[in-house]
Amino acid sequence: MGFRCIYFSGAAFSASLGIPDIGLFSIDQLIDSVKWITRSTNLPLIVDIDTGFGEAVNVVRVIKELEYLGVAAVQLEDQVSPKRCGHLDGKQIVSEQQYVEKLKAALAARKNMLVIARTDSRDVYSFDEAVKRGTLYRDSGADVIFPEALESIDEFRQFAMRVKAPLLANMTEFGKSPMLTVKDLGDIGYSLVIYPATGQRAALGAVKKAFTNIRDDGSQINSLSDMMDRSEIYDLIDYEKFAELDNRIAPKVTKKSEF
């Protein structure tokens, strides 16, 4: 489709486990899921590690584990643990010193991985506090700064003008930030744009529609246009490659095992 990287969302991963986005999944659950993704694609993967699963030593562990799997970048936020979804009220953030300790632990542990520093301070304190923290995190070595829950295009623009760093914008739906276009964001200084729950929301909407049709009409025929067909799915999972391999190997195995 032409996209240049993939984003692993903590919120979407939590939802896939049937739990809310409040930091309930473990490091090992994250690692196991990421392992299957990196095996399935060559695209660079950005992984949301929430608050780092504890203190600096925990951050070091998750960085080393994810870099071993080939992850290109991680995102580390400055909320307290357990955290909350970035577009909900009631968030709390740690002190600047506590966060910078975790950030520096991540930077010391990584080899080639990028570290994205996210601040939730706009929603907790003020826009000026978000600028202050973004600047501090930049000066502490973060490769990219992610200001969460900015509330207008002017805030996005002013943040870029004042922080002067590679920046990431979160264009989640139904949140506190306006939905801006990739061009809009690029024009005002943002290098990365993520859509953390777009795929999940679209997929769940299509699933709901399909089963509503089955319930009401007794058939899924009116949902076929929303579906990938069999050949598209087989192409995605390399079915033909495995089928060809099986056809080459299975006859030999069968012949040797005949009595």
Rosetta silent file (secondary structure, phi, psi, omega in degrees, C-alpha in Angstrom):
SEQUENCE: MGFRCIYFSGAAFSASLGIPDIGLFSIDQLIDSVKWITRSTNLPLIVDIDTGFGEAVNVVRVIKELEYLGVAAVQLEDQVSPKRCGHLDGKQIVSEQQYVEKLKAALAARKNMLVIARTDSRDVYSFDEAVKRGTLYRDSGADVIFPEALESIDEFRQFAMRVKAPLLANMTEFGKSPMLTVKDLGDIGYSLVIYPATGQRAALGAVKKAFTNIRDDGSQINSLSDMMDRSEIYDLIDYEKFAELDNRIAPKVTKKSEF
SCORE:     score description
SCORE:     0.000 S_00000001
   1 L     0.000  -12.547  175.794    0.000    0.000    0.000 S_00000001
   2 L   100.573   -0.395  177.828    3.000    2.299    0.175 S_00000001
   3 L   -73.258  152.386 -170.337    3.247    3.006    3.913 S_00000001
   4 L  -103.826   -8.995  175.318    6.787    3.287    5.238 S_00000001
   5 L  -160.268  171.445  179.843    6.465    1.889    8.763 S_00000001
   6 E  -122.100  143.960  178.411    4.092    0.138   11.169 S_00000001
   7 E  -115.028  125.308  176.274    2.972    1.339   14.603 S_00000001
   8 E   -95.696  107.960 -174.437    2.253   -1.121   17.422 S_00000001
   9 L   -88.979  129.511  174.627   -0.283    0.634   19.653 S_00000001
  10 H   -63.416  -36.521  178.781   -0.510   -0.157   23.352 S_00000001
  11 H   -66.151  -45.944 -179.787   -4.173    0.852   23.300 S_00000001
  12 H   -67.209  -38.742  177.921   -4.999   -1.397   20.345 S_00000001
  13 H   -63.600  -43.465  177.016   -2.981   -4.278   21.824 S_00000001
  14 H   -57.643  -46.624 -179.777   -4.837   -3.909   25.129 S_00000001
  15 H   -61.779  -36.294  179.419   -8.173   -3.987   23.300 S_00000001
  16 H   -66.574  -23.274  176.288   -7.114   -7.124   21.414 S_00000001
  17 L   -90.082   -3.573 -179.367   -6.587   -8.778   24.816 S_00000001
  18 L    78.499   26.042 -179.354  -10.001   -7.607   26.009 S_00000001
  19 L  -128.810  156.373  179.913   -8.572   -5.203   28.597 S_00000001
  20 L   -74.636  164.165 -178.295   -8.568   -1.379   28.904 S_00000001
  21 L   -83.748   72.367  179.424   -5.576    0.788   28.047 S_00000001
  22 L  -132.828   30.466  174.495   -4.306    1.250   31.601 S_00000001
  23 L    75.085   34.397 -175.498   -0.997   -0.616   31.473 S_00000001
  24 L   -90.285  -20.053 -178.904   -2.299   -4.103   32.268 S_00000001
  25 L   -81.738  155.379 -174.721   -0.368   -6.195   29.743 S_00000001
  26 L   -93.448  167.216  174.237    3.061   -7.566   30.654 S_00000001
  27 H   -56.820  -45.319 -175.497    6.466   -7.225   29.017 S_00000001
  28 H   -66.882  -35.825  175.199    6.318  -10.872   27.966 S_00000001
  29 H   -63.357  -41.821  178.158    2.876  -10.489   26.368 S_00000001
  30 H   -62.084  -49.581 -177.245    4.204   -7.515   24.407 S_00000001
  31 H   -60.325  -42.573 -178.391    7.358   -9.337   23.304 S_00000001
  32 H   -62.831  -40.986 -179.883    5.414  -12.411   22.182 S_00000001
  33 H   -70.128  -43.254  179.617    3.075  -10.340   20.015 S_00000001
  34 H   -61.190  -36.536 -179.912    5.857   -8.204   18.533 S_00000001
  35 H   -55.146  -43.315 -178.556    7.770  -11.377   17.622 S_00000001
  36 H   -70.512  -32.554  179.177    5.003  -12.479   15.235 S_00000001
  37 H   -69.689  -47.212 -178.154    4.802   -9.054   13.618 S_00000001
  38 H   -67.226  -24.350  174.927    8.532   -8.742   12.939 S_00000001
  39 H   -74.065  -21.338 -171.236    8.505  -12.247   11.450 S_00000001
  40 H  -100.473   -9.361 -176.594    5.715  -11.239    9.074 S_00000001
  41 L  -147.857  152.371  173.608    6.974   -7.949    7.630 S_00000001
  42 L   -98.672   -1.226  178.875   10.161   -6.159    6.641 S_00000001
  43 L   -69.353  145.351  175.111    8.688   -2.729    7.340 S_00000001
  44 L   -59.023  138.697 -177.993   10.202   -0.783   10.263 S_00000001
  45 E  -115.111  127.303  172.338    8.132   -1.292   13.427 S_00000001
  46 E  -100.620  126.931 -177.357    7.534    1.363   16.103 S_00000001
  47 E  -114.422  128.704  175.066    6.450   -0.169   19.422 S_00000001
  48 E   -79.943  112.422  179.035    4.535    1.665   22.149 S_00000001
  49 L  -103.935   20.794  177.084    6.070    0.567   25.475 S_00000001
  50 L    52.121 -123.377 -177.154    3.780    2.806   27.559 S_00000001
  51 L   -95.382    7.700  175.883    5.658    3.856   30.724 S_00000001
  52 L    94.104    6.270  175.430    8.417    1.265   30.335 S_00000001
  53 L    67.143   26.510  177.648    6.948   -1.444   32.602 S_00000001
  54 L   139.150 -137.308 -178.564    8.498   -0.075   35.787 S_00000001
  55 L   -95.642 -168.170 -173.849   11.716    1.729   36.588 S_00000001
  56 H   -57.204  -39.401 -178.669   14.897    2.258   34.575 S_00000001
  57 H   -64.080  -34.794  176.906   16.015   -1.372   34.873 S_00000001
  58 H   -69.115  -37.096  176.785   12.711   -2.546   33.358 S_00000001
  59 H   -61.827  -42.896  178.770   13.128   -0.090   30.503 S_00000001
  60 H   -58.449  -44.271 -178.557   16.575   -1.546   29.800 S_00000001
  61 H   -62.274  -48.179 -175.977   15.133   -5.053   29.595 S_00000001
  62 H   -66.885  -34.952  176.771   12.331   -4.182   27.183 S_00000001
  63 H   -61.781  -48.534 -178.465   14.694   -2.185   24.952 S_00000001
  64 H   -63.548  -41.459 -179.652   17.127   -5.098   24.685 S_00000001
  65 H   -64.863  -44.424 -177.001   14.345   -7.633   24.041 S_00000001
  66 H   -72.798  -35.648  177.718   12.692   -5.538   21.337 S_00000001
  67 H   -66.280  -35.900  176.155   15.934   -4.613   19.613 S_00000001
  68 H   -59.201  -33.580  179.916   16.791   -8.337   19.435 S_00000001
  69 L   -82.146   -4.242  177.546   13.501   -8.807   17.544 S_00000001
  70 L    92.650   15.959  178.930   14.419   -6.103   15.042 S_00000001
  71 L   -65.950  137.056 -175.616   12.155   -3.299   16.284 S_00000001
  72 L   -84.511  -32.154 -176.134   13.104    0.039   14.717 S_00000001
  73 E  -156.651  153.525  172.614   11.823    2.420   17.408 S_00000001
  74 E  -124.656  155.471  176.598   10.074    2.544   20.765 S_00000001
  75 E  -116.872  124.814 -178.028    7.803    5.155   22.274 S_00000001
  76 E  -121.590  126.931 -175.047    8.168    5.910   26.003 S_00000001
  77 E  -107.131  165.943 -174.503    5.693    8.190   27.784 S_00000001
  78 L  -104.641   21.548  173.444    5.878   10.282   30.956 S_00000001
  79 E   -75.698  161.574  169.696    2.664    9.190   32.666 S_00000001
  80 L   -73.689  165.527  176.364    2.620    7.483   36.052 S_00000001
  81 L  -111.705  133.422    1.743    1.919    3.760   36.152 S_00000001
  82 L   -73.010  140.531 -177.583   -0.754    2.514   35.742 S_00000001
  83 L   -84.771  177.778  174.858   -1.236    4.901   32.826 S_00000001
  84 L  -130.062  160.499  173.947   -4.401    5.972   31.025 S_00000001
  85 L   -52.361  137.976 -174.240   -5.288    6.444   27.387 S_00000001
  86 L   -64.154  -14.639 -178.609   -3.696    9.699   26.248 S_00000001
  87 L  -111.494   19.350  173.863   -7.028   11.239   25.219 S_00000001
  88 L  -108.264  155.520  176.066   -8.889   10.554   28.476 S_00000001
  89 L   -76.839  166.378  174.535   -9.135   12.837   31.497 S_00000001
  90 L    88.428   12.786  179.173   -7.585   11.993   34.859 S_00000001
  91 L   -74.556  156.660  171.476   -4.008   11.381   33.715 S_00000001
  92 L  -133.246  150.256  178.990   -0.999   11.998   35.958 S_00000001
  93 E  -124.668  155.810 -179.453    2.626   12.387   34.948 S_00000001
  94 L   -79.645  171.137  177.581    5.915   11.697   36.693 S_00000001
  95 L   -68.026  160.921  177.230    8.496   14.337   37.548 S_00000001
  96 H   -57.310  -43.442 -178.180   10.913   15.524   34.905 S_00000001
  97 H   -62.582  -44.330 -179.934   13.781   13.803   36.739 S_00000001
  98 H   -60.800  -43.155 -178.668   11.967   10.448   36.930 S_00000001
  99 H   -69.113  -44.088 -178.065   11.175   10.481   33.237 S_00000001
 100 H   -61.677  -34.056  175.647   14.632   11.596   32.127 S_00000001
 101 H   -60.536  -44.785  177.928   16.143    8.714   34.135 S_00000001
 102 H   -65.714  -42.749 -179.843   13.995    6.247   32.165 S_00000001
 103 H   -60.573  -45.143 -179.368   14.730    8.014   28.894 S_00000001
 104 H   -68.273  -31.512  175.084   18.483    7.902   29.488 S_00000001
 105 H   -63.957  -42.721  178.344   18.235    4.225   30.441 S_00000001
 106 H   -63.620  -43.141 -179.140   16.533    3.529   27.111 S_00000001
 107 H   -66.171  -36.593  179.363   19.147    5.524   25.207 S_00000001
 108 H   -71.468  -31.773 -176.067   22.009    3.732   26.976 S_00000001
 109 H   -81.503  -26.901 -174.849   20.498    0.289   26.316 S_00000001
 110 L   -77.709  156.846  173.516   19.730    0.741   22.614 S_00000001
 111 L  -106.764  -62.757 -178.952   22.168    0.100   19.781 S_00000001
 112 L  -119.566   -7.344 -176.466   20.454    1.279   16.607 S_00000001
 113 L   -68.603  143.036  171.971   16.870    1.707   17.783 S_00000001
 114 E   -83.993  148.115  177.250   15.235    5.142   17.832 S_00000001
 115 E  -118.313  120.265 -179.784   13.668    6.364   21.086 S_00000001
 116 E  -101.197  122.409 -179.393   10.518    8.486   20.852 S_00000001
 117 E   -97.668  118.725  179.171    9.742   10.569   23.952 S_00000001
 118 E  -104.136  134.385  172.735    6.051   11.197   24.529 S_00000001
 119 E  -117.605  133.293  176.675    4.760   13.833   26.910 S_00000001
 120 L  -100.925   16.164 -171.933    1.184   13.944   28.200 S_00000001
 121 H   -72.437  -19.774  177.449    1.751   17.252   29.986 S_00000001
 122 H   -58.445  -46.414 -175.778   -0.452   19.326   27.650 S_00000001
 123 H   -78.170  -29.869 -177.110   -3.567   17.694   29.027 S_00000001
 124 H   -82.823  -42.690 -176.848   -2.339   17.441   32.621 S_00000001
 125 L  -117.358  -76.314 -176.035   -0.835   20.921   33.024 S_00000001
 126 L  -167.003  168.129  176.079   -0.635   23.267   30.032 S_00000001
 127 H   -63.280  -41.546 -179.983    0.625   23.764   26.509 S_00000001
 128 H   -62.465  -36.421  177.055    3.651   25.666   27.820 S_00000001
 129 H   -65.756  -36.822  177.021    4.519   22.738   30.085 S_00000001
 130 H   -63.183  -41.735  177.332    4.358   20.432   27.061 S_00000001
 131 H   -63.267  -43.410 -179.738    6.804   22.710   25.236 S_00000001
 132 H   -60.674  -47.591 -178.957    9.081   22.797   28.284 S_00000001
 133 H   -69.663  -39.645  177.559    9.126   19.018   28.623 S_00000001
 134 H   -58.333  -41.445  178.422    9.471   18.456   24.905 S_00000001
 135 H   -66.122  -42.574  178.271   12.549   20.687   24.895 S_00000001
 136 H   -61.792  -45.068 -178.093   14.000   18.909   27.945 S_00000001
 137 H   -66.951  -36.340  174.207   13.462   15.478   26.428 S_00000001
 138 H   -60.946  -47.733 -177.744   15.059   16.631   23.170 S_00000001
 139 H   -68.927  -20.822  178.278   18.071   17.959   25.056 S_00000001
 140 L   -84.754   -3.628  172.901   18.272   14.691   27.024 S_00000001
 141 L   115.493   -1.929  179.492   18.816   12.763   23.795 S_00000001
 142 L   -58.894  140.721 -178.817   15.404   11.637   22.535 S_00000001
 143 L   -78.733  -32.792 -177.726   15.410   11.079   18.784 S_00000001
 144 E  -140.835  143.996  176.736   11.787   12.152   18.264 S_00000001
 145 E  -110.485  135.344 -176.650    9.351   14.130   20.435 S_00000001
 146 E  -122.987   99.246  175.657    5.665   13.140   20.631 S_00000001
 147 E   -84.504  111.938 -176.449    3.351   15.770   22.179 S_00000001
 148 L   -83.486  142.951  170.067    0.141   13.929   23.050 S_00000001
 149 L    62.382   37.654  168.524   -3.345   15.456   22.905 S_00000001
 150 L   -66.882  149.077 -164.429   -2.598   18.873   21.422 S_00000001
 151 L  -108.955    0.691  178.598   -5.930   20.577   20.853 S_00000001
 152 L  -160.061  162.555  176.803   -5.642   22.660   17.665 S_00000001
 153 H   -63.412  -31.084  178.112   -3.605   23.039   14.510 S_00000001
 154 H   -65.942  -38.031  176.752   -2.149   26.201   16.041 S_00000001
 155 H   -65.095  -42.138  176.254   -0.873   24.195   19.020 S_00000001
 156 H   -59.129  -43.964 -178.813    0.726   21.675   16.669 S_00000001
 157 H   -65.187  -48.286 -178.257    2.333   24.542   14.739 S_00000001
 158 H   -63.990  -37.377  178.542    3.540   26.411   17.840 S_00000001
 159 H   -61.541  -45.339  179.850    4.963   23.239   19.371 S_00000001
 160 H   -62.704  -41.003 -178.371    7.014   22.592   16.232 S_00000001
 161 H   -67.184  -34.348 -173.796    8.258   26.184   16.121 S_00000001
 162 H   -90.999  -32.345 -176.471    9.299   26.201   19.785 S_00000001
 163 H   -87.814  -36.061  175.093   10.702   22.703   20.310 S_00000001
 164 L    53.386   65.728  178.612   12.582   22.377   17.000 S_00000001
 165 L  -149.433  164.316  168.387   13.060   18.601   16.922 S_00000001
 166 L   -57.908  131.413 -171.079   11.882   15.661   14.825 S_00000001
 167 E  -125.637  148.789  175.597    8.215   15.386   15.801 S_00000001
 168 E  -117.922  137.124  176.619    5.466   12.755   15.813 S_00000001
 169 E  -116.009  137.926  178.598    1.735   13.545   15.636 S_00000001
 170 E  -101.603  113.497 -179.894   -1.022   11.218   16.812 S_00000001
 171 L  -104.502   49.211  176.019   -4.100   11.373   14.582 S_00000001
 172 L   -66.866  150.423  179.235   -6.305    9.053   16.599 S_00000001
 173 L   -83.334  154.409  171.954  -10.041    9.316   15.998 S_00000001
 174 L    62.152   27.392 -179.195  -12.574   10.574   18.575 S_00000001
 175 L  -111.608 -157.755 -176.000   -9.870   12.179   20.718 S_00000001
 176 L   -89.142  -17.424 -179.015   -8.834   15.663   21.807 S_00000001
 177 L   -91.958  146.163  173.986   -6.709   16.488   18.759 S_00000001
 178 L   -68.344  150.252  177.943   -8.156   17.664   15.431 S_00000001
 179 L   -86.577  100.685 -178.968   -7.782   15.202   12.554 S_00000001
 180 L   -97.337  158.006  179.157   -5.262   16.924   10.307 S_00000001
 181 L   -80.913  160.952  175.939   -3.954   15.640    6.984 S_00000001
 182 H   -57.649  -40.646  179.151   -0.463   14.264    6.494 S_00000001
 183 H   -63.829  -44.720  178.329    0.269   17.275    4.259 S_00000001
 184 H   -54.552  -47.931 -176.241   -0.975   19.726    6.904 S_00000001
 185 H   -69.513  -39.922  177.149    1.299   18.157    9.512 S_00000001
 186 H   -62.551  -39.271 -178.437    4.285   17.907    7.188 S_00000001
 187 H   -65.065  -27.381 -178.370    3.932   21.552    6.231 S_00000001
 188 L  -102.575    6.149  168.806    4.154   22.662    9.871 S_00000001
 189 L   115.203   13.647 -179.240    7.109   20.464   10.802 S_00000001
 190 L   -98.964  133.484 -175.969    5.998   16.920   11.705 S_00000001
 191 L   -94.878  -27.833 -177.078    8.019   13.984   10.377 S_00000001
 192 E  -129.525  141.607  174.483    5.858   11.077   11.568 S_00000001
 193 E  -131.293  128.388  178.984    2.084   10.614   11.795 S_00000001
 194 E  -112.751  151.801  177.428    0.526    7.611   13.543 S_00000001
 195 L  -128.381   75.622 -163.806   -2.992    6.178   13.340 S_00000001
 196 L   -65.939  -30.255 -177.515   -2.870    3.883   16.390 S_00000001
 197 L  -122.929    8.204 -176.161   -6.405    2.487   16.451 S_00000001
 198 H   -60.223  -48.586 -179.657   -7.667    3.251   12.936 S_00000001
 199 H   -61.925  -43.455 -179.497   -7.260   -0.297   11.640 S_00000001
 200 H   -65.728  -43.736  179.633   -8.843   -1.837   14.701 S_00000001
 201 H   -64.444  -42.115  179.078  -11.789    0.548   14.694 S_00000001
 202 H   -64.738  -42.638 -179.534  -12.374    0.035   10.970 S_00000001
 203 H   -65.116  -44.531 -179.709  -12.132   -3.754   11.314 S_00000001
 204 H   -65.830  -35.425  175.922  -14.477   -3.885   14.302 S_00000001
 205 H   -63.093  -40.952  178.871  -16.958   -1.654   12.482 S_00000001
 206 H   -68.435  -38.887  177.242  -16.932   -4.035    9.506 S_00000001
 207 H   -62.573  -45.267  179.216  -17.315   -7.078   11.780 S_00000001
 208 H   -60.298  -43.059  179.590  -20.266   -5.465   13.536 S_00000001
 209 H   -62.810  -44.399 -177.590  -21.890   -4.658   10.187 S_00000001
 210 H   -62.007  -45.527 -176.898  -21.395   -8.204    8.857 S_00000001
 211 H   -78.713  -22.373  169.869  -22.907   -9.923   11.863 S_00000001
 212 H   -66.010  -41.332  176.978  -25.726   -7.386   12.062 S_00000001
 213 H   -63.214  -41.399  178.252  -26.568   -8.357    8.475 S_00000001
 214 H   -62.972  -43.844  179.964  -26.472  -12.056    9.372 S_00000001
 215 H   -64.132  -44.529 -173.236  -28.731  -11.460   12.356 S_00000001
 216 H   -86.053  -35.026 -174.044  -31.208   -9.261   10.499 S_00000001
 217 H  -108.407  -11.872 -177.798  -31.100  -10.701    6.949 S_00000001
 218 L    77.564   13.086 -178.343  -29.980  -14.258    7.550 S_00000001
 219 L  -159.615  153.932  175.974  -26.977  -13.779    5.233 S_00000001
 220 L   -95.694    8.443 -172.059  -23.653  -11.955    4.952 S_00000001
 221 H   -58.579  -33.276 -179.253  -24.133  -11.219    1.240 S_00000001
 222 H   -77.809   -2.284  178.297  -24.573   -7.476    1.804 S_00000001
 223 H  -105.820   -1.860 -174.083  -21.201   -7.335    3.570 S_00000001
 224 H   -60.395  -34.129 -178.244  -19.099   -8.944    0.832 S_00000001
 225 H   -67.242  -19.353  178.807  -17.950   -5.596   -0.570 S_00000001
 226 H   -88.570   -6.362 -172.732  -16.352   -4.793    2.806 S_00000001
 227 L  -100.111  152.321  163.033  -14.364   -8.045    2.888 S_00000001
 228 L   -75.702  139.235  177.439  -11.012   -9.170    1.514 S_00000001
 229 L   -82.821  175.374 -174.369  -11.607  -12.136   -0.759 S_00000001
 230 H   -58.694  -43.352 -176.657   -9.861  -15.474   -0.361 S_00000001
 231 H   -66.268  -35.903  178.523   -7.082  -14.734   -2.865 S_00000001
 232 H   -64.331  -42.316  178.933   -6.197  -11.414   -1.207 S_00000001
 233 H   -66.736  -43.117  178.884   -5.809  -13.092    2.177 S_00000001
 234 H   -60.844  -37.619  177.151   -3.784  -15.953    0.683 S_00000001
 235 H   -63.240  -40.503 -179.191   -1.466  -13.414   -0.946 S_00000001
 236 H   -63.336  -37.366 -174.986   -0.927  -11.686    2.405 S_00000001
 237 L  -100.357   11.278  178.121    0.053  -14.896    4.200 S_00000001
 238 L    57.028   41.732 -177.811    2.115  -16.387    1.326 S_00000001
 239 H   -58.082  -44.876 -175.436   -0.190  -19.386    1.059 S_00000001
 240 H   -63.415  -35.548  178.606    1.045  -20.406   -2.401 S_00000001
 241 H   -62.646  -43.791  179.479    4.669  -20.444   -1.261 S_00000001
 242 H   -71.255  -35.773  178.364    3.864  -22.858    1.549 S_00000001
 243 H   -64.630  -41.198  179.082    1.599  -24.956   -0.690 S_00000001
 244 H   -65.419  -40.754  177.124    4.380  -25.291   -3.267 S_00000001
 245 H   -62.137  -43.074  179.076    6.847  -26.282   -0.534 S_00000001
 246 H   -62.972  -40.683 -179.614    4.408  -28.871    0.777 S_00000001
 247 H   -66.123  -31.240  179.239    3.889  -30.309   -2.716 S_00000001
 248 H   -76.738  -34.586 -174.280    7.651  -30.705   -3.175 S_00000001
 249 H   -91.747  -43.079 -172.405    8.269  -32.330    0.203 S_00000001
 250 H   -58.259  -42.967 -179.993    5.119  -34.321    0.997 S_00000001
 251 H   -59.390  -37.709  179.292    5.336  -36.838   -1.902 S_00000001
 252 H   -67.053  -42.048  179.488    8.867  -37.806   -0.826 S_00000001
 253 H   -64.347  -42.809 -179.866    7.828  -38.226    2.796 S_00000001
 254 H   -62.741  -43.433 -177.862    4.805  -40.321    1.793 S_00000001
 255 H   -63.197  -42.131 -178.848    6.863  -42.582   -0.457 S_00000001
 256 H   -68.613  -27.676 -176.083    9.449  -43.298    2.239 S_00000001
 257 H   -93.019   -0.370  178.263    6.795  -44.137    4.815 S_00000001
 258 L   -68.744  144.345 -179.236    4.880  -46.584    2.629 S_00000001
 259 L  -100.196    0.000    0.000    4.909  -50.190    3.878 S_00000001
